[in-house]
């Protein structure tokens, strides 16, 4: 009992004489005890991240309008940011560390070359004929492909096709901004130089072995074609008993580590009719429906994700995913903050 009472007994700011408080303020000092429980709450962190669902149908309509309202020269990146209301819309955060944006490129447009400290990935949602040039490697963009633009690599986007192309950007921008390390550089247009990592690393379990030359690329694979990730999931579902989830992690094929340093990326398959309860783990998560439909339940909040919808859930919270179809698998792209939490030593799985 005494322990519980402790939480209510700390002194308040108002308990202090105004003259004393004024002296503290003048000297850039603040008392800890009125704020102690706020910054170190009991048992579970305070999370601003709210479970939020962004239906693609709504985003798409407004994004196509942005294409009419704002030429690419006036936007550089024509993006509508998926902002979590719990963080304040202007802060452009899906969660503490994750930024989400839906980007539109129209036929013939070029989003000019730059590089920046935050890491980014693109998950292609719609359209054919676009490409991203990353560190000299030209990556074709097809629906469901994951394309990395890791920290410091030059990148630009172009579009040689006929119809609008739309993709989801996931960046660790909120974290990099918070640490006061976020900036960008402009540069001259890149020439296409290197080979294509997705061809060199086309099969898991075997990796190219340099005999005469050492590979010095920190990010040997930049494009992860959806056709390959989907084939891996379907094969895993056949191989693995029904006990475990059918999930793959996008990894650096040379090291086996997460594809990028701060955020983790995964593809998840829900078997026909499957209900999957993901345990309450410390990282916040983002889900994007690649194929099929999924009922999502996060505490009291429930909704249905149809193709190309995106949602997020706070950390320390169990998430239940139910494939709406009893006959076809459903496929989701997942992003989370697990690599960051592991590196910080704060990762937790509470079951
Ligand atoms: O395509 O390089 O959504 O630099 C935000 C910042 C996309 C990009 C975003 C960026 C980009």
Coordinates of C-alpha atoms in Angstrom, one line a residue, residues 1-343:
X1 CA 0.0 0.0 0.0
X2 CA 2.7 2.4 1.0
X3 CA 4.4 2.0 -2.4
X4 CA 1.2 3.0 -4.2
X5 CA 0.8 6.1 -2.1
X6 CA 4.3 7.2 -3.0
X7 CA 3.1 8.1 -6.5
X8 CA 0.8 10.9 -5.2
X9 CA 3.0 12.5 -2.5
X10 CA 5.6 14.5 -4.4
X11 CA 5.5 18.3 -4.0
X12 CA 3.9 20.5 -6.7
X13 CA 5.3 23.6 -8.4
X14 CA 2.5 25.6 -6.7
X15 CA 3.8 24.5 -3.3
X16 CA 6.9 26.6 -3.8
X17 CA 6.9 30.4 -3.0
X18 CA 6.6 32.5 -6.1
X19 CA 9.8 34.4 -5.3
X20 CA 11.8 31.2 -5.1
X21 CA 10.4 30.0 -8.4
X22 CA 11.3 33.3 -10.0
X23 CA 14.9 33.0 -8.8
X24 CA 15.1 29.5 -10.2
X25 CA 13.8 30.7 -13.6
X26 CA 16.2 33.6 -13.7
X27 CA 19.1 31.1 -13.3
X28 CA 17.8 28.6 -15.8
X29 CA 17.0 26.1 -13.1
X30 CA 13.9 23.9 -12.5
X31 CA 13.0 21.6 -9.6
X32 CA 12.8 18.0 -10.6
X33 CA 10.2 16.7 -8.2
X34 CA 7.0 18.3 -9.7
X35 CA 7.9 16.6 -13.0
X36 CA 9.6 13.4 -11.9
X37 CA 6.5 11.2 -12.4
X38 CA 5.9 12.8 -15.8
X39 CA 9.3 11.8 -17.2
X40 CA 9.6 8.5 -15.3
X41 CA 6.0 7.3 -15.1
X42 CA 5.3 4.0 -13.2
X43 CA 5.4 0.7 -15.1
X44 CA 4.8 1.9 -18.7
X45 CA 6.0 4.9 -20.7
X46 CA 3.6 7.6 -21.7
X47 CA 3.1 7.3 -25.4
X48 CA 1.9 10.2 -27.7
X49 CA 1.6 7.7 -30.6
X50 CA -2.1 7.0 -31.2
X51 CA -3.4 4.1 -33.2
X52 CA -4.1 5.8 -36.5
X53 CA -5.5 4.4 -39.8
X54 CA -4.9 6.2 -43.1
X55 CA -7.2 4.7 -45.9
X56 CA -5.4 4.9 -49.2
X57 CA -8.5 5.9 -51.1
X58 CA -8.6 9.2 -49.2
X59 CA -4.9 9.9 -49.5
X60 CA -4.8 9.1 -53.2
X61 CA -7.5 11.6 -54.1
X62 CA -5.8 14.4 -52.3
X63 CA -2.4 13.4 -53.6
X64 CA -3.7 13.5 -57.2
X65 CA -5.0 17.0 -56.5
X66 CA -1.6 18.0 -55.2
X67 CA -0.3 16.9 -58.6
X68 CA -2.6 19.5 -60.2
X69 CA -2.0 22.2 -57.5
X70 CA 1.8 22.0 -57.1
X71 CA 4.3 21.4 -59.9
X72 CA 7.3 19.2 -58.9
X73 CA 9.6 22.3 -59.2
X74 CA 7.7 23.8 -56.4
X75 CA 7.6 20.7 -54.2
X76 CA 10.9 18.9 -54.9
X77 CA 9.3 15.9 -53.2
X78 CA 5.5 15.9 -53.7
X79 CA 4.5 14.2 -50.4
X80 CA 1.5 14.2 -48.1
X81 CA 2.8 13.3 -44.7
X82 CA 0.8 10.7 -42.6
X83 CA 0.9 12.6 -39.4
X84 CA -0.1 11.0 -36.1
X85 CA -2.5 13.4 -34.3
X86 CA -1.0 12.3 -30.9
X87 CA 2.3 13.9 -31.8
X88 CA 0.7 17.1 -33.3
X89 CA 0.2 17.2 -37.1
X90 CA 2.9 19.7 -37.7
X91 CA 5.6 17.5 -36.1
X92 CA 5.1 15.1 -39.0
X93 CA 5.6 12.0 -36.9
X94 CA 3.8 8.6 -37.2
X95 CA 5.6 7.6 -34.0
X96 CA 8.5 8.8 -31.9
X97 CA 11.1 7.7 -34.5
X98 CA 9.0 7.0 -37.7
X99 CA 8.0 9.4 -40.4
X100 CA 5.5 8.3 -43.1
X101 CA 4.8 10.1 -46.4
X102 CA 2.9 9.2 -49.5
X103 CA 4.8 10.5 -52.6
X104 CA 3.4 11.2 -56.1
X105 CA 5.5 11.4 -59.2
X106 CA 3.8 12.1 -62.5
X107 CA 5.0 10.9 -65.9
X108 CA 8.1 12.8 -67.1
X109 CA 8.8 14.4 -63.7
X110 CA 12.1 14.3 -61.9
X111 CA 12.5 14.6 -58.2
X112 CA 16.1 16.1 -58.1
X113 CA 19.1 14.5 -56.6
X114 CA 20.0 15.1 -52.9
X115 CA 21.3 13.2 -49.9
X116 CA 20.6 13.5 -46.2
X117 CA 21.4 12.1 -42.8
X118 CA 18.0 10.4 -42.2
X119 CA 17.6 6.9 -43.6
X120 CA 14.7 6.3 -45.9
X121 CA 12.9 3.4 -47.6
X122 CA 10.2 3.4 -50.3
X123 CA 7.4 0.9 -50.5
X124 CA 5.9 1.1 -54.0
X125 CA 2.1 1.4 -53.9
X126 CA 0.9 2.1 -57.4
X127 CA 2.0 2.6 -61.0
X128 CA 4.7 1.4 -63.4
X129 CA 7.7 3.1 -65.1
X130 CA 9.3 5.0 -62.2
X131 CA 12.8 4.5 -60.9
X132 CA 15.0 5.6 -58.1
X133 CA 18.7 6.1 -58.7
X134 CA 20.5 5.4 -55.3
X135 CA 24.2 5.7 -55.1
X136 CA 24.5 5.1 -58.8
X137 CA 22.2 2.1 -58.8
X138 CA 19.1 2.4 -60.9
X139 CA 16.2 0.7 -59.1
X140 CA 13.0 0.0 -61.0
X141 CA 9.9 0.7 -58.9
X142 CA 7.2 -1.9 -59.0
X143 CA 4.3 -2.4 -56.7
X144 CA 5.4 -4.0 -53.4
X145 CA 9.1 -3.4 -54.0
X146 CA 11.1 -2.1 -51.0
X147 CA 13.9 0.3 -52.0
X148 CA 16.4 1.6 -49.5
X149 CA 18.0 5.1 -49.6
X150 CA 20.2 4.8 -46.5
X151 CA 21.9 7.7 -44.8
X152 CA 24.3 9.7 -47.0
X153 CA 23.5 8.1 -50.3
X154 CA 22.6 10.4 -53.2
X155 CA 19.1 9.7 -54.6
X156 CA 16.7 11.0 -57.2
X157 CA 13.4 9.7 -58.6
X158 CA 12.3 9.7 -62.2
X159 CA 9.3 8.4 -64.2
X160 CA 9.3 7.2 -67.8
X161 CA 5.8 5.6 -67.6
X162 CA 2.3 6.7 -68.5
X163 CA 0.4 6.8 -65.3
X164 CA 0.9 8.4 -61.9
X165 CA 3.3 6.5 -59.6
X166 CA 2.7 6.6 -55.8
X167 CA 4.9 5.2 -53.0
X168 CA 5.1 5.2 -49.3
X169 CA 8.2 6.8 -47.7
X170 CA 9.3 5.6 -44.3
X171 CA 12.1 7.6 -42.7
X172 CA 13.7 7.9 -39.3
X173 CA 13.5 11.6 -39.7
X174 CA 11.8 12.3 -36.2
X175 CA 14.7 10.7 -34.4
X176 CA 17.4 12.2 -36.5
X177 CA 15.8 15.6 -36.2
X178 CA 15.4 15.2 -32.4
X179 CA 19.1 14.5 -32.1
X180 CA 19.9 17.7 -34.1
X181 CA 21.7 15.7 -36.8
X182 CA 19.2 16.2 -39.7
X183 CA 20.3 18.0 -42.8
X184 CA 20.5 17.6 -46.6
X185 CA 22.9 18.4 -49.4
X186 CA 22.2 19.1 -53.0
X187 CA 24.5 17.7 -55.7
X188 CA 25.0 17.2 -59.4
X189 CA 22.9 14.5 -61.1
X190 CA 24.4 11.0 -60.7
X191 CA 25.5 8.8 -63.5
X192 CA 24.4 5.1 -63.4
X193 CA 27.5 3.3 -62.3
X194 CA 27.3 0.1 -60.3
X195 CA 25.6 -3.2 -60.7
X196 CA 22.2 -4.2 -59.3
X197 CA 22.3 -5.7 -55.8
X198 CA 18.9 -7.4 -56.2
X199 CA 20.4 -9.5 -59.1
X200 CA 23.7 -10.2 -57.2
X201 CA 21.8 -11.3 -54.1
X202 CA 18.9 -13.0 -55.9
X203 CA 18.8 -16.1 -53.6
X204 CA 19.1 -16.4 -49.9
X205 CA 21.8 -18.6 -48.4
X206 CA 24.4 -17.9 -51.1
X207 CA 26.2 -14.6 -51.4
X208 CA 28.6 -13.4 -54.1
X209 CA 32.2 -14.1 -53.2
X210 CA 34.8 -11.6 -54.4
X211 CA 38.1 -13.3 -55.3
X212 CA 40.0 -10.4 -56.8
X213 CA 38.3 -7.4 -55.2
X214 CA 36.7 -6.8 -51.8
X215 CA 33.2 -5.4 -51.7
X216 CA 33.2 -2.1 -49.8
X217 CA 29.6 -1.3 -50.0
X218 CA 27.9 -0.8 -46.6
X219 CA 24.5 -1.4 -48.3
X220 CA 25.0 -4.1 -51.0
X221 CA 21.3 -4.5 -51.7
X222 CA 19.1 -1.5 -52.3
X223 CA 16.1 -3.0 -54.0
X224 CA 14.1 -5.9 -52.6
X225 CA 11.6 -6.9 -55.3
X226 CA 8.1 -7.9 -54.0
X227 CA 8.0 -10.9 -56.2
X228 CA 11.0 -12.4 -54.3
X229 CA 9.7 -11.4 -50.8
X230 CA 6.3 -12.9 -51.6
X231 CA 7.8 -16.1 -52.9
X232 CA 9.9 -16.4 -49.7
X233 CA 6.7 -16.0 -47.6
X234 CA 4.8 -18.5 -49.6
X235 CA 7.6 -21.0 -49.4
X236 CA 8.0 -20.4 -45.6
X237 CA 4.3 -20.9 -45.1
X238 CA 4.6 -24.4 -46.7
X239 CA 7.7 -25.3 -44.8
X240 CA 6.7 -24.0 -41.3
X241 CA 4.1 -25.5 -39.0
X242 CA 1.1 -23.4 -38.3
X243 CA 2.5 -22.5 -34.8
X244 CA 4.6 -19.5 -35.8
X245 CA 3.9 -16.3 -37.8
X246 CA 5.0 -16.3 -41.5
X247 CA 7.3 -13.3 -41.5
X248 CA 10.6 -12.3 -43.1
X249 CA 12.9 -9.5 -42.2
X250 CA 14.5 -7.3 -44.9
X251 CA 18.2 -7.8 -44.1
X252 CA 21.6 -6.7 -45.4
X253 CA 22.5 -10.0 -47.3
X254 CA 26.2 -9.6 -46.4
X255 CA 25.8 -9.3 -42.7
X256 CA 22.4 -10.6 -41.9
X257 CA 21.7 -7.5 -39.9
X258 CA 18.7 -5.3 -40.3
X259 CA 18.7 -3.6 -43.8
X260 CA 19.0 -0.2 -42.1
X261 CA 20.4 1.0 -38.7
X262 CA 17.4 2.5 -37.0
X263 CA 14.2 1.2 -38.3
X264 CA 13.3 -2.5 -39.0
X265 CA 11.4 -3.7 -42.1
X266 CA 9.5 -6.9 -42.5
X267 CA 7.0 -8.6 -44.8
X268 CA 4.2 -10.6 -43.1
X269 CA 1.8 -13.2 -44.5
X270 CA -1.5 -14.0 -42.8
X271 CA -2.6 -17.5 -43.9
X272 CA -6.2 -17.8 -45.1
X273 CA -8.5 -17.2 -42.1
X274 CA -5.5 -16.7 -39.8
X275 CA -5.7 -14.5 -36.7
X276 CA -2.3 -13.4 -35.4
X277 CA -1.8 -11.7 -32.0
X278 CA 1.5 -9.8 -32.0
X279 CA 2.9 -9.5 -28.5
X280 CA 3.2 -6.1 -26.7
X281 CA 6.8 -5.1 -27.5
X282 CA 8.4 -1.7 -26.8
X283 CA 8.7 -0.5 -30.5
X284 CA 5.9 1.3 -32.2
X285 CA 4.8 -0.3 -35.5
X286 CA 3.5 0.6 -38.9
X287 CA 1.5 -1.7 -41.1
X288 CA 0.9 -1.3 -44.8
X289 CA -1.5 -3.7 -46.7
X290 CA 0.3 -5.0 -49.8
X291 CA -2.4 -7.6 -50.8
X292 CA -5.7 -8.7 -49.3
X293 CA -7.6 -7.3 -46.4
X294 CA -6.9 -7.4 -42.7
X295 CA -9.0 -6.6 -39.6
X296 CA -6.7 -4.7 -37.1
X297 CA -7.4 -4.5 -33.4
X298 CA -5.3 -2.4 -31.1
X299 CA -6.7 -2.2 -27.6
X300 CA -10.2 -0.6 -28.0
X301 CA -9.5 0.6 -31.6
X302 CA -10.5 -1.6 -34.5
X303 CA -10.7 -1.1 -38.3
X304 CA -10.3 -2.9 -41.6
X305 CA -7.2 -2.4 -43.8
X306 CA -7.8 -2.8 -47.5
X307 CA -5.2 -2.8 -50.2
X308 CA -2.7 0.1 -49.9
X309 CA -4.0 1.3 -46.5
X310 CA -1.5 2.2 -43.8
X311 CA -1.8 2.3 -40.0
X312 CA 0.4 2.6 -37.0
X313 CA 0.2 1.4 -33.4
X314 CA 2.1 2.6 -30.3
X315 CA 4.7 0.5 -28.5
X316 CA 4.1 -1.7 -25.5
X317 CA 0.7 -2.6 -27.0
X318 CA -0.5 -6.0 -28.4
X319 CA -1.8 -5.9 -32.0
X320 CA -4.2 -8.4 -33.4
X321 CA -4.3 -9.0 -37.1
X322 CA -7.0 -11.1 -38.8
X323 CA -7.0 -12.0 -42.4
X324 CA -10.5 -11.2 -43.7
X325 CA -10.3 -13.9 -46.3
X326 CA -10.8 -17.6 -45.5
X327 CA -9.4 -18.6 -48.9
X328 CA -6.5 -16.3 -49.8
X329 CA -3.4 -15.2 -47.9
X330 CA -3.0 -11.5 -46.9
X331 CA 0.3 -9.7 -47.2
X332 CA 1.5 -6.8 -45.1
X333 CA 4.6 -4.6 -45.0
X334 CA 5.7 -3.8 -41.5
X335 CA 8.1 -1.1 -40.2
X336 CA 9.1 -0.8 -36.6
X337 CA 11.7 0.8 -34.2
X338 CA 13.2 -2.5 -33.0
X339 CA 16.8 -1.9 -34.3
X340 CA 16.8 1.4 -32.5
X341 CA 15.5 0.0 -29.3
X342 CA 17.9 -2.9 -29.4
X343 CA 20.9 -0.6 -29.9

